[in-house]
C-alpha angles and dihedrals in degrees: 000000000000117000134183107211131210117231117206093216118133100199102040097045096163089043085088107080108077128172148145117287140157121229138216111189138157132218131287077258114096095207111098098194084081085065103048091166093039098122093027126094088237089082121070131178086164099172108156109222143187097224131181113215098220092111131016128221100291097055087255111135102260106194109047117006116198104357118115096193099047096115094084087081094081090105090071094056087053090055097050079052097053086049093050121011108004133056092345127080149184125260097217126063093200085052087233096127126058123237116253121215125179131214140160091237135025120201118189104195135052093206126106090295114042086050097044086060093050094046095045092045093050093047088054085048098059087034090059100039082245123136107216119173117225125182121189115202119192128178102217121087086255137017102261088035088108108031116103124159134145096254135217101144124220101201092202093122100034088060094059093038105047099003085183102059097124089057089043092061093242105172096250101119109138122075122199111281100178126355107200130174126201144184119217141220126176095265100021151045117216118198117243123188106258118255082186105090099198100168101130101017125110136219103242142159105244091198089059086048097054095047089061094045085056088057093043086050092049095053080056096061097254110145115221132189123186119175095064128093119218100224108155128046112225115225132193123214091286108039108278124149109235106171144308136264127227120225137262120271125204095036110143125218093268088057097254130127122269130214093261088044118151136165119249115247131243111236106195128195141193079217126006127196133200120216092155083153112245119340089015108190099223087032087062093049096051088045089057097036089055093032081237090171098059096041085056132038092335098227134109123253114253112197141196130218112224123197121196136194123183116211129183103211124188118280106254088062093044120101125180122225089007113141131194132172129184145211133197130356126091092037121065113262089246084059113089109212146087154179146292134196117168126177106230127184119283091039087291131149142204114204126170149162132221128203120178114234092233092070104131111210103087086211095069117112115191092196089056091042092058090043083058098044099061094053080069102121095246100054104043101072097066090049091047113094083016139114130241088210088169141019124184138150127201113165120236129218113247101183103098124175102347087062107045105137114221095263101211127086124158108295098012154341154238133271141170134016077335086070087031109244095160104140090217097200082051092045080213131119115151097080093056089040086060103046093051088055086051097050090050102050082055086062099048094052092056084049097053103031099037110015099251116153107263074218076091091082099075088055094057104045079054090052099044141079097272099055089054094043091050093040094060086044106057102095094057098080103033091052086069090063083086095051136275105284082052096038090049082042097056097027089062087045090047089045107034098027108027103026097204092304093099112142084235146080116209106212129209134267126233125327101272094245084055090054104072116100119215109275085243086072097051141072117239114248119231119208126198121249104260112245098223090242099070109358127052147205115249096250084047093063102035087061088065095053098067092223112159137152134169101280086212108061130095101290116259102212101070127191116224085205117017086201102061103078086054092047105033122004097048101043087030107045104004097259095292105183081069075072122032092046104095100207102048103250096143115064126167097217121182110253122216081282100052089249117136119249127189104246118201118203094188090174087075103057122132094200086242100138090221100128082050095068103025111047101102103224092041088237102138114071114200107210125164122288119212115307120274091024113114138067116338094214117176111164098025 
């Protein structure tokens, strides 16, 4: 049986949760081109481990950075070992039967808005002199391993749901210095005025905020349990939904047990409730299965791809506080997308670029688009003497108002960047996110303590903040549609004139896997070699990022159809998910014949979703690997 075990060490608090893994590392050189198999399943250093997770493989912290009182987070690894290893069984000896807990409410997510809800629920609870159980289930290692954003925080939410969050030592420490906005051309940067309106707002790490609102959830008596991947609905006899299960550990490639084999466990809910963060996989499910879309806003979801880095620089170019987005080179003017650079504490950086996924030249490679833009003149000096300490990608949802999905289902909703609240002009989504967690843990409450129709959430998202705030934003994203001199045109009309109250709604394109052209219609792209100082090969920046799975377990990247990528995607549009993965999962490799084959290198994957929305014909389904793989992010 596979246990987490809880160490009782003060120093190394996130020491305490060991387990096996299998590691693919590359050497101490940086040049990977040392390493030519380095991402391929052709390598293979597969030592199984027992590794702690206090440091990853740079000799950076890995759980927590930067936070000195982090080892008061034990309690969450000694409940992972009562669910697994510890006080709870299962009741099978054979192990042929999975474990069943009950709760009032089941969370799947451990982001902004999973925990908002728990937070919010339990805090009605004590207010009420009611005892609700809550359980929180995340698939990372550790809650804030996944969670990656820009991010310039607006603290709108967290004020109404924990007022007292300065007292209460959230990291949340830098306030907007400058907030500056540029057009680029190859050469040059030309000064905009700012749409932003940052006055207030503060340059954070969401992953490190998370991680405290974890803690602020758990005194609270929520129960959370990372390390476990939510794979399977539970339905009742008429279609409720009634939980979720987790899914099965130990299970080897061919599908047989292995020796640490052990069943997943059914988590069931009164109410359950899905934040998997945008393009959940059991979100999108639930979406399809109660034609959500239609029965909300109607449209379909468009989403971006955003790729981070974070730098620590020397301390003469450092600026605290200090915030600049970009538009323009080095993407086309038809390509919708930009950039992001924000001065954190500790001389650190965040710095990021964004693409669209309805870009249409199936050539085009966000990673190597974000490598060449920060060779632009103004933005390689501050790179240059500094340090890349972290890399990560996770896609964003773009759609906005016209493409809320109606939340509620039987036996729950969606909330979050599941259900897609990102305010696109803002470039900012975690306040939303949490506000909407919030509001719909209001609403459970009043279903479980006092009979009301859970229906009433969708009343109340119309009637909030965060209605108002998408509705005079829905006509950002869709203006660029017509190119980025019209989009910037009619995006300043729709921000400085109109001011969100235009008599019109602008509606989306084309699904963005309906947006690639065939390659025969589109000019190779050809990317400069990276320089090893600030711009990087693909296996050199997958190393910073701490991802990591079991190399033997079921892949968790399926193809509908193997023969696809062969047969379309390869002669049609010149095999782009080689391209637009940033972490270099899909590789056409030659077979004993010559004959290209599409690799998958599943134990790469960043958990971005990005092969989910963009493949054209919708052939490759992303579903959850075993609980605790993935990236290891810890200032994203």
């Amino acid at each position: 049986m596979l246990r987490l075990i809880s160490s009782s060490s003060k120093s190394k608090p996130y020491s305490s949760l060991s387990y096996s893994i299998s590691i693919h590392s590359p050497s101490n050189n940086n040049n990977s081109d040392n390493n030519p198999k380095f991402f391929s399943s052709g390598f293979s250093i597969n030592s199984a481990i027992t590794a702690p997770l206090s440091q990853n493989r740079n000799g950076f912290p890995k759980f927590p950075a930067k936070i000195a009182d982090f080892d008061q987070y034990g309690s969450r690894f000694r409940r992972v070992q009562d669910l697994v290893g510890g006080t709870r069984n299962f009741s099978s000896e054979s192990s042929l039967c999975r474990e069943s807990i009950n709760y009032d409410v089941v969370i799947v997510g451990a982001g902004p808005a999973g925990l908002s809800a728990a937070i919010k629920l339990k805090q009605t609870c004590k207010e009420n002199d009611v005892d609700l159980s809550v359980c929180v289930v995340e698939k990372g290692a550790e809650v804030g391993a996944h969670v990656l954003s820009g991010n310039v925080f607006e603290p709108r939410a967290l004020d109404e749901l924990i007022p007292k969050w300065k007292e209460e030592e959230a990291p949340i420490h830098v306030p907007v210095s400058s907030d500056k906005f540029w057009l680029l051309s190859k050469t040059r940067a030309f000064s905009l005025p700012s749409p932003f309106n940052n006055k207030g707002n503060y340059v954070i790490s969401l992953s490190q905020l998370v991680r405290w609102l974890g803690h602020k959830a758990e005194e609270l008596g929520v129960e959370i349990y990372p390390g476990f991947a939510a794979s399977e609905i539970l339905y009742d006899t008429s279609d409720k939904v009634i939980g979720i299960a987790t899914n099965d550990m130990g299970v080897a490639k061919d599908g047989s047990k292995k020796d640490n084999f052990q069943p997943g466990v059914e988590l069931k809910g009164k109410v359950t409730l899905f934040a998997e963060g945008c393009r959940g996989s059991l979100s999108e499910k639930i979406i399809s299965k109660f034609n959500l879309r239609e029965k909300g806003q109607g449209q379909h979801q468009t989403y971006a791809l955003g790729i981070k880095e974070v730098w620590e620089v020397s301390e003469d170019k450092h600026e605290a506080g200090s915030v600049l987005h970009t538009i323009g080179w080095p993407l086309n003017h038809k390509t919708y997308g930009g950039s992001f650079l924000y001065h954190m504490k500790d001389r650190q950086v965040a710095i990021g670029f964004v693409v669209a996924l309805n870009y249409h030249n199936p050539f085009l490679n966000p990673y190597e688009e974000f490598q060449k833009f920060k060779h632009h003149p103004a933005i390689k000096p501050l790179l240059e003497g500094g340090t890349a300490l972290e890399y990560g990608a996770r896609t964003l949802n773009e759609g906005g108002y016209q493409s809320i999905p109606y939340p509620v289902f039987p036996g729950g909703a969606i909330i979050g960047c599941s259900a897609g609240f990102l305010n696109v002009p803002k470039i900012k989504g975690s306040h939303t996110a949490m506000k909407s967690g919030m509001l719909a843990a209001e609403s459970v409450f009043r279903t479980l303590h006092e009979g009301s129709p859970l229906e009433a959430f969708w009343e109340n998202l119309r009637n909030s903040w965060i209605w108002k705030e998408l509705y005079n934003a829905r006509n950002y994203r869709p203006a660029f549609e017509y190119g980025l001199y019209p989009g910037l045109a009619l995006s300043g009309l729709e921000h400085y004139i109109m001011r969100g109250k235009s008599p019109w709604t602008l509606k989306h394109g084309k699904p963005d896997h309906e947006a690639t052209d065939e390659a025969q219609m589109c000019k190779p792209i050809d990317y400069p070699k990276p320089d090893g100082i600030v711009s990087f090969d693909m296996p050199t920046s997958l190393y910073r990022s701490n991802t990591n799975h079991d190399h033997d377990q079921p892949a968790h990247l399926r193809l509908t159809d193997p023969k696809i990528p062969e047969l379309v995607n390869l002669p049609i549009y010149a095999g782009p998910e080689s391209r637009y993965c940033p972490a270099r999962v899909y590789e056409y490799t030659s077979d004993e014949s010559g004959q290209l084959k599409l690799q998958i290198n599943a134990q790469n994957c960043l958990h971005c979703k990005a092969c989910d929305i963009k493949d054209p014909k919708q052939n490759i389904k992303w579903t959850v690997p075993e609980g605790g793989g993935g990236p290891g992010y810890t200032v994203m």
